[in-house]
Coordinates of C-alpha atoms in Angstrom, one line a residue:
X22 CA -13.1 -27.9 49.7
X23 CA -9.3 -26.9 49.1
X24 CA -10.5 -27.5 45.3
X25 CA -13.1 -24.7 45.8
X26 CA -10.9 -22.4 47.6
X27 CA -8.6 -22.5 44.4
X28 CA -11.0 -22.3 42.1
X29 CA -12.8 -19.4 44.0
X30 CA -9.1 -17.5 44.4
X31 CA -8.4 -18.2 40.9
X32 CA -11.3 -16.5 39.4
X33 CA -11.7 -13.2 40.2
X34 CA -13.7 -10.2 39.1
X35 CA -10.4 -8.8 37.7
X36 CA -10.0 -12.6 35.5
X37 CA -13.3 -12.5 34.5
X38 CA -13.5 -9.2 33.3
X39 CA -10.4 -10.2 31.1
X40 CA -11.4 -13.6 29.6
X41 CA -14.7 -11.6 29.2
X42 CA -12.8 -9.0 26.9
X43 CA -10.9 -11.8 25.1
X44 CA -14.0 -13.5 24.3
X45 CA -15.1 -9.9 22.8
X46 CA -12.1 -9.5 20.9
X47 CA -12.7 -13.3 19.3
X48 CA -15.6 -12.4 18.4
X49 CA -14.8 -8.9 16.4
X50 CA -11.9 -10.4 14.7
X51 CA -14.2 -12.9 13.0
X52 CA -17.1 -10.1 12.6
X53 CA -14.4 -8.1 10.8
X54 CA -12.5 -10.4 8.4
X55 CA -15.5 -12.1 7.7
X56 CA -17.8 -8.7 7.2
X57 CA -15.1 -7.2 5.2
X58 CA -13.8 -10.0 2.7
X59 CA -16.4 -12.4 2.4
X60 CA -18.2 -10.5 -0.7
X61 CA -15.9 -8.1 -2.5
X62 CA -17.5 -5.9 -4.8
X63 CA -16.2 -2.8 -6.8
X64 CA -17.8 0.1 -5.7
X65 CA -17.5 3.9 -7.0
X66 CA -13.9 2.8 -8.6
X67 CA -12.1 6.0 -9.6
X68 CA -12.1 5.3 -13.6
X69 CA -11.3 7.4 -16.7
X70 CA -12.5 7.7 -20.0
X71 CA -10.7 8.6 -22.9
X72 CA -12.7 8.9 -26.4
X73 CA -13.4 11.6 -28.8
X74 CA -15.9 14.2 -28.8
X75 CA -19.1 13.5 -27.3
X76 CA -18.3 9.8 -27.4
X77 CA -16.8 10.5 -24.3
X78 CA -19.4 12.2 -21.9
X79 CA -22.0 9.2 -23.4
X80 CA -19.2 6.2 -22.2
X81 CA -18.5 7.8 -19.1
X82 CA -22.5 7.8 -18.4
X83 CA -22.6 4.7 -19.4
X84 CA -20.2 3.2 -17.0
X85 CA -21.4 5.5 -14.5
X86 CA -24.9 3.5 -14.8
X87 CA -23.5 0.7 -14.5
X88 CA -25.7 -2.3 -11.9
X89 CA -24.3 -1.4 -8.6
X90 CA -22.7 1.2 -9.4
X91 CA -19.0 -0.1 -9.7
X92 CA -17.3 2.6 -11.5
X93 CA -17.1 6.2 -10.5
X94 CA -16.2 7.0 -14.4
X95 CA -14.6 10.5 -15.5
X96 CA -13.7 12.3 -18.8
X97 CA -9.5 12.6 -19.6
X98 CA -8.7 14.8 -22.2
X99 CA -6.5 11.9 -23.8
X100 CA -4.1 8.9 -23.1
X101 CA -1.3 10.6 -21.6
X102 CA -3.4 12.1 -18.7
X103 CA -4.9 8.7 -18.1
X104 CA -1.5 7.2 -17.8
X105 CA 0.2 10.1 -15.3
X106 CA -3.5 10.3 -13.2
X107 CA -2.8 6.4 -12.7
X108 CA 0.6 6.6 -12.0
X109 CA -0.7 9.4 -9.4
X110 CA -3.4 7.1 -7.9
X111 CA -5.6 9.4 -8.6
X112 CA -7.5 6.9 -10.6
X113 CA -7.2 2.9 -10.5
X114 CA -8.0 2.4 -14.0
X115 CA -8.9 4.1 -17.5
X116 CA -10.9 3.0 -21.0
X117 CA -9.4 4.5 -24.1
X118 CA -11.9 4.6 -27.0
X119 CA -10.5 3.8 -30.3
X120 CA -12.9 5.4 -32.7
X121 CA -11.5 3.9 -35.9
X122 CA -11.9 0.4 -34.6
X123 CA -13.4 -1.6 -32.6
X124 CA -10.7 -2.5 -29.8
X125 CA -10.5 -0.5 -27.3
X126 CA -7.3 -0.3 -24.7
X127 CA -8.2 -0.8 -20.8
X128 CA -5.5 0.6 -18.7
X129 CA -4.9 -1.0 -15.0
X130 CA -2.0 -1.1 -12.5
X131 CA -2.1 -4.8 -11.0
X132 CA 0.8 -3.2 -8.8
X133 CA -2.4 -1.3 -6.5
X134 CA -3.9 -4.7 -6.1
X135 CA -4.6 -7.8 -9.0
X136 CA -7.9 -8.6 -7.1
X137 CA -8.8 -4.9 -8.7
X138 CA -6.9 -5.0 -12.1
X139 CA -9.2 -8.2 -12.9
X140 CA -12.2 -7.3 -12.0
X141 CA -11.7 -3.8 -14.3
X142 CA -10.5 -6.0 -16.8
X143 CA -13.9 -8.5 -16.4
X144 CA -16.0 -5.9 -16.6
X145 CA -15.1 -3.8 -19.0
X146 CA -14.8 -6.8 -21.0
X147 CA -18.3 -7.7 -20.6
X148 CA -19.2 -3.9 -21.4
X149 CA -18.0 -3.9 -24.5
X150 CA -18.8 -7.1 -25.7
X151 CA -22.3 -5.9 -24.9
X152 CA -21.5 -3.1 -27.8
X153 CA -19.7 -5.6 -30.0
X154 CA -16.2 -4.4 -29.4
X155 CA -13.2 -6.2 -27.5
X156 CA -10.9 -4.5 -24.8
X157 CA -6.9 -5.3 -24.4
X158 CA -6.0 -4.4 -21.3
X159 CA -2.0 -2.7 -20.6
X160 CA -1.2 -2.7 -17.1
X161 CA 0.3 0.2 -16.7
X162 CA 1.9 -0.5 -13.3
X163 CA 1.9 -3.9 -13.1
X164 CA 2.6 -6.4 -9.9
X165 CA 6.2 -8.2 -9.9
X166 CA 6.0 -11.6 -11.3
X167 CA 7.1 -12.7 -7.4
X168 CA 4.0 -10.6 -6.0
X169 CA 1.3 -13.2 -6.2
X170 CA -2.0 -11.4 -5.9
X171 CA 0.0 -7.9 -5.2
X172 CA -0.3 -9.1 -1.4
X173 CA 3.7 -9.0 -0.5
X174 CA 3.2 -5.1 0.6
X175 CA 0.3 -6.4 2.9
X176 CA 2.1 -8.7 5.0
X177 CA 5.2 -7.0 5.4
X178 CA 2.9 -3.8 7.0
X179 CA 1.7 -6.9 8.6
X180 CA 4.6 -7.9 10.1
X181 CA 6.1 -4.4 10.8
X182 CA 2.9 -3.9 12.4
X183 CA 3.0 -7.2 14.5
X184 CA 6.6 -6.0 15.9
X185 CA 5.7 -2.6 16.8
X186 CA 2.8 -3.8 19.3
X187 CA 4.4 -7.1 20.3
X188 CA 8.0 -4.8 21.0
X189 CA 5.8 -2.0 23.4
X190 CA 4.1 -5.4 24.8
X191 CA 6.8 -6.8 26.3
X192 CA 8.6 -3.5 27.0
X193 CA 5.5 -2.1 29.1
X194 CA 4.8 -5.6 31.1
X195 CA 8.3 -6.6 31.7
X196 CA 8.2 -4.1 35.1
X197 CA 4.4 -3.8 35.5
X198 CA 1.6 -3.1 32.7
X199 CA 1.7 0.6 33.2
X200 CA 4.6 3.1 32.5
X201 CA 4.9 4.3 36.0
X202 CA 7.2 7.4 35.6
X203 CA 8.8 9.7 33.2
X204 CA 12.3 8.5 32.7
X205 CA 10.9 4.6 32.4
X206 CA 8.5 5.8 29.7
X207 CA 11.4 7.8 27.7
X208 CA 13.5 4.0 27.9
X209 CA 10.9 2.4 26.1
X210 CA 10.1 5.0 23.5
X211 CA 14.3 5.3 22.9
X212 CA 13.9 1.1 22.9
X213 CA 11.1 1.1 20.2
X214 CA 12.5 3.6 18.5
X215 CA 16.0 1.8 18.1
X216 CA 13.9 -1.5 17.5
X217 CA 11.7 0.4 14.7
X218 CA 14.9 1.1 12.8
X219 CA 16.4 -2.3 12.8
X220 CA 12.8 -3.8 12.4
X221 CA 12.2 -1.4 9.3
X222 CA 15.3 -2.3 7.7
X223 CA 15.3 -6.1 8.1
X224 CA 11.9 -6.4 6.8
X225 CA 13.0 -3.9 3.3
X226 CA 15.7 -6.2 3.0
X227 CA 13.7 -9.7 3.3
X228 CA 11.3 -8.3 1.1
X229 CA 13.4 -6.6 -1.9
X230 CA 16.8 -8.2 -1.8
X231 CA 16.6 -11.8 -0.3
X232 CA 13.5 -12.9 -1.5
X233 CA 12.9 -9.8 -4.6
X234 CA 9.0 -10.3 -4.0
X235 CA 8.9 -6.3 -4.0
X236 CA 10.2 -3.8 -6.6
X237 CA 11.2 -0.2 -5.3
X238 CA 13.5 1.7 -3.1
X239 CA 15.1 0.2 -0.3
X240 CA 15.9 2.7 1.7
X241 CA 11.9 4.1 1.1
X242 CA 10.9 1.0 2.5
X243 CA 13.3 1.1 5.3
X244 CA 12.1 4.7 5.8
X245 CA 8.4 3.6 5.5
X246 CA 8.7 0.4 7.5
X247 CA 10.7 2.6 10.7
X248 CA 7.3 5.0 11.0
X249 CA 5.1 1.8 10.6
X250 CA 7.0 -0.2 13.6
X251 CA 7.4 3.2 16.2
X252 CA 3.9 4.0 15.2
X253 CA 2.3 1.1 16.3
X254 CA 4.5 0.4 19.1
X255 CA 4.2 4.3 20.5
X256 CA 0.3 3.9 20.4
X257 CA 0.5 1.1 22.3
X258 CA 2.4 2.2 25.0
X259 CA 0.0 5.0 25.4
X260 CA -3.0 2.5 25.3
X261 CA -1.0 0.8 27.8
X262 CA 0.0 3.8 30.3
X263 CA -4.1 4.7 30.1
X264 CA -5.5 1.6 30.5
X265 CA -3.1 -1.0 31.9
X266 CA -2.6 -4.4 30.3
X267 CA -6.6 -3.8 28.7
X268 CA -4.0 -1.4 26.5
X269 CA -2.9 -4.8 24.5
X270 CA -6.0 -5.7 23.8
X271 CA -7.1 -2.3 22.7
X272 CA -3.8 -2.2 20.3
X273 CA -5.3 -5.9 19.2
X274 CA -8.7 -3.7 18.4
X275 CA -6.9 -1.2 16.5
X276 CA -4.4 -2.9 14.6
X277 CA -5.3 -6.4 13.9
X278 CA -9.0 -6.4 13.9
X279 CA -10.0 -3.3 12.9
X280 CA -6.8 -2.2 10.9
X281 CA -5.6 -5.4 8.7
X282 CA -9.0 -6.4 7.1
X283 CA -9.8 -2.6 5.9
X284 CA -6.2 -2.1 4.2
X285 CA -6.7 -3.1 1.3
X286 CA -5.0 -6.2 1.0
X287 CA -5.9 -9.1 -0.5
X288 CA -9.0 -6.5 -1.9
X289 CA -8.0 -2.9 -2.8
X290 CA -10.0 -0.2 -0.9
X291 CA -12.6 0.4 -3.5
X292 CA -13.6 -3.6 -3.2
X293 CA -14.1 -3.3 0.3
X294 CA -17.6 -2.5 1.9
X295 CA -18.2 1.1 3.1
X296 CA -17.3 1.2 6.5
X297 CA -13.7 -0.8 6.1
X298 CA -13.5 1.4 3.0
X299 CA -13.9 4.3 5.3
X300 CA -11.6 3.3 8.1
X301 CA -8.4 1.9 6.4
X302 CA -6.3 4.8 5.5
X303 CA -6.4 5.7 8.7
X304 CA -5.2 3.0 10.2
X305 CA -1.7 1.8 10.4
X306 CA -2.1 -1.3 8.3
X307 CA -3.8 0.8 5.7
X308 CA -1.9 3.3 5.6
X309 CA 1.4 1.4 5.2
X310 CA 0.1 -0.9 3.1
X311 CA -1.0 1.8 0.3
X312 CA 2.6 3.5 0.7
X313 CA 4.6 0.3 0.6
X314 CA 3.0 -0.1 -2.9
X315 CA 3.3 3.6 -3.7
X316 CA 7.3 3.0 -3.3
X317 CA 7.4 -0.3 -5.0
X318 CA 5.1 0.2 -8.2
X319 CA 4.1 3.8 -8.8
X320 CA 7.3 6.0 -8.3
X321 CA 6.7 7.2 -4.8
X322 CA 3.6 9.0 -5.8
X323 CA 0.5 9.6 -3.5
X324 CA 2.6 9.3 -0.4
X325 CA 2.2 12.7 1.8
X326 CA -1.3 11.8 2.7
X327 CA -0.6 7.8 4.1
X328 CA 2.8 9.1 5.7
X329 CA 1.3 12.4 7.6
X330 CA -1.7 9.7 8.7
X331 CA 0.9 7.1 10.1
X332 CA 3.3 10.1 11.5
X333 CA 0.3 11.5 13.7
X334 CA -0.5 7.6 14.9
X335 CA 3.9 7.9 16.0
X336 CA 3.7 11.9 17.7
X337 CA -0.1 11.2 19.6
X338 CA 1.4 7.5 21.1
X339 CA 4.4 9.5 22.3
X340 CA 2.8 12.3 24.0
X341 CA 0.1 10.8 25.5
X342 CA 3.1 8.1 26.6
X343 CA 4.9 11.0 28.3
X344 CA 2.2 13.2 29.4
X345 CA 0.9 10.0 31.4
X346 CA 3.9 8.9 32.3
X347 CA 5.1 12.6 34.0
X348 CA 1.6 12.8 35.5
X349 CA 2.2 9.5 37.4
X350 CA 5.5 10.1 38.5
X351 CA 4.8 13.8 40.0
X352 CA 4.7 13.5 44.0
X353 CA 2.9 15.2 46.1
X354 CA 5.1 18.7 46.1
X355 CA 4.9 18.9 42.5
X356 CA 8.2 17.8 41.4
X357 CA 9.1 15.2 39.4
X358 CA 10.8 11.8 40.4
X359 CA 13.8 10.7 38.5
X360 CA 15.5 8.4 41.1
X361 CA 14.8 5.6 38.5
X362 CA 12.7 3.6 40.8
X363 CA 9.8 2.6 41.7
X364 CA 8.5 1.2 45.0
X365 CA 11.6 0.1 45.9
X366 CA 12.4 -1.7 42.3
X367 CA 15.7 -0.1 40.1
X368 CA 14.2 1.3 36.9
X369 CA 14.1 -1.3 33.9
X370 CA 12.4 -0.5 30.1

């Protein structure tokens, strides 16, 4: 009988509810990894096409016609354009047409993602043989030597992400899951913020100096990693000071399952099926992943839209952390309580 007394106080609506969730959350994680890297295929890549005269417009429709649709090919007016639009990310890839031979030059940037670079390079190949000409392909960006698989920008998102919701984790549970008032919630934003900054920086230098797997500014990848770290963490805490602890599981949802499969990866965006190609750059992991690899291997370009993205993740976690936060800790009259405690409990982070 004590047995089932135990047993019946130990599982309660509240515990069920919660290994229910978990169970859910399993289940996603393997939905998503598995639904969005288990068949990459190029789709609608943004490709140029260099060639003279009307040789161009018939190439482009060519690749445009292409069995599934692959490319998404358009007309340059020459080399030069094809190199900066590149170099821009305005394009992953371009076919310059040599008419006085019969090799033409494929231009990648492995530095965007290799997975990408080879399967341009495969099928191109294959197109032209098809025509009785040969490709060489010239990366024009190409992936450090120490980058295997152009996947080093990926994990340390990763990892900056994994800090930023493991860091507002422990700060939110340490006194209770929910920020109960307005001076504990501006603690634990001033705490992730200080650990963003350290965070940022000690995963710019593991990355670039110790191990010299990445290319690229430091101090842009200190900048970069800072907004990745406080914008997770912030949109936890507010995911926490909505829901409770079901906030960690929700910044689990968010970040890991939804987030990490759709950034593009170990599979560029335009490998990825439609609705993780849809989702990634606005997500944290995507959108940090395509700016670490911005900084490292394409001169900062194509950054405003990732960074304004991963900036808006960082401002909504802290208002709707605050707002909460103020609302909860307004008595009855109307004022505000800032006697740093809490049911008879000092204030802690």
């Amino acid at each position: 009988m004590r047995f089932v007394d135990e047993l019946k106080s130990a599982v309660t609506p509240r515990a069920a509810l919660l290994v229910i969730g978990v169970l859910a959350l399993q289940l996603l994680f393997i939905a998503s990894y598995v639904g969005a890297l288990h068949d990459p295929r190029p789709k609608d890549v943004a490709f140029g096409v260099v060639a003279p005269g009307p040789a161009a417009e018939r190439t482009a429709d060519k690749l445009g016609k292409l069995p599934g649709g692959p490319l998404d090919p358009r007309v340059l007016k020459d080399e030069a354009t094809a190199r900066r639009q590149i170099m821009h990310r305005d394009i992953d890839g371009a076919l310059v047409v040599d008419p006085r031979g019969t090799t033409d030059t494929l231009l990648v940037a492995s530095g965007g993602g290799t997975a990408l670079s080879r399967t341009l390079t495969t099928l191109l190949t294959e197109v032209d043989a098809a025509e009785k000409r040969t490709v060489k392909t010239e990366d024009v960006a190409a992936a450090s030597d120490k980058d295997f698989n152009g996947l080093s920008s990926f994990y340390l998102v990763v990892g900056w992400c994994v800090g930023g919701y493991l860091c507002a984790s422990i700060l939110a549970i340490s006194a209770g899951s929910r920020a109960s008032n307005l001076p504990r919630a501006i603690i634990r934003l001033g705490t992730m913020a200080l650990y963003s900054i350290v965070g940022g920086l000690g995963g710019a230098i593991i990355i670039g100096p110790i191990l010299g797997a990445l290319p690229g500014s430091i101090m842009g990848l200190w900048g970069l990693g800072a907004l990745v770290v406080f914008g997770v963490g912030a949109i936890t805490l507010a995911l926490q000071a909505l829901t409770g602890i079901v906030g960690i599981g929700l910044a689990v949802l968010i970040i890991v399952i939804g987030g990490n499969p759709s950034a593009g990866g170990a599979f560029p965006l335009p490998m990825l099926p439609a609705f993780w190609k849809a989702i990634g750059p606005w997500l944290p992991p995507g959108a940090g992943t395509w700016s670490a690899r911005s900084i490292a291997y394409f001169e900062g370009n194509a950054l405003t839209g990732p960074l304004l993205v991963l900036a808006a993740w960082a401002l909504v976690g802290v208002v709707v952390t605050l707002a909460l936060s103020a609302r909860r800790g307004r008595p009855a009259n109307g004022s505000i309580d800032l006697s740093g405690t809490q049911y008879g409990r000092p204030l802690t982070p």
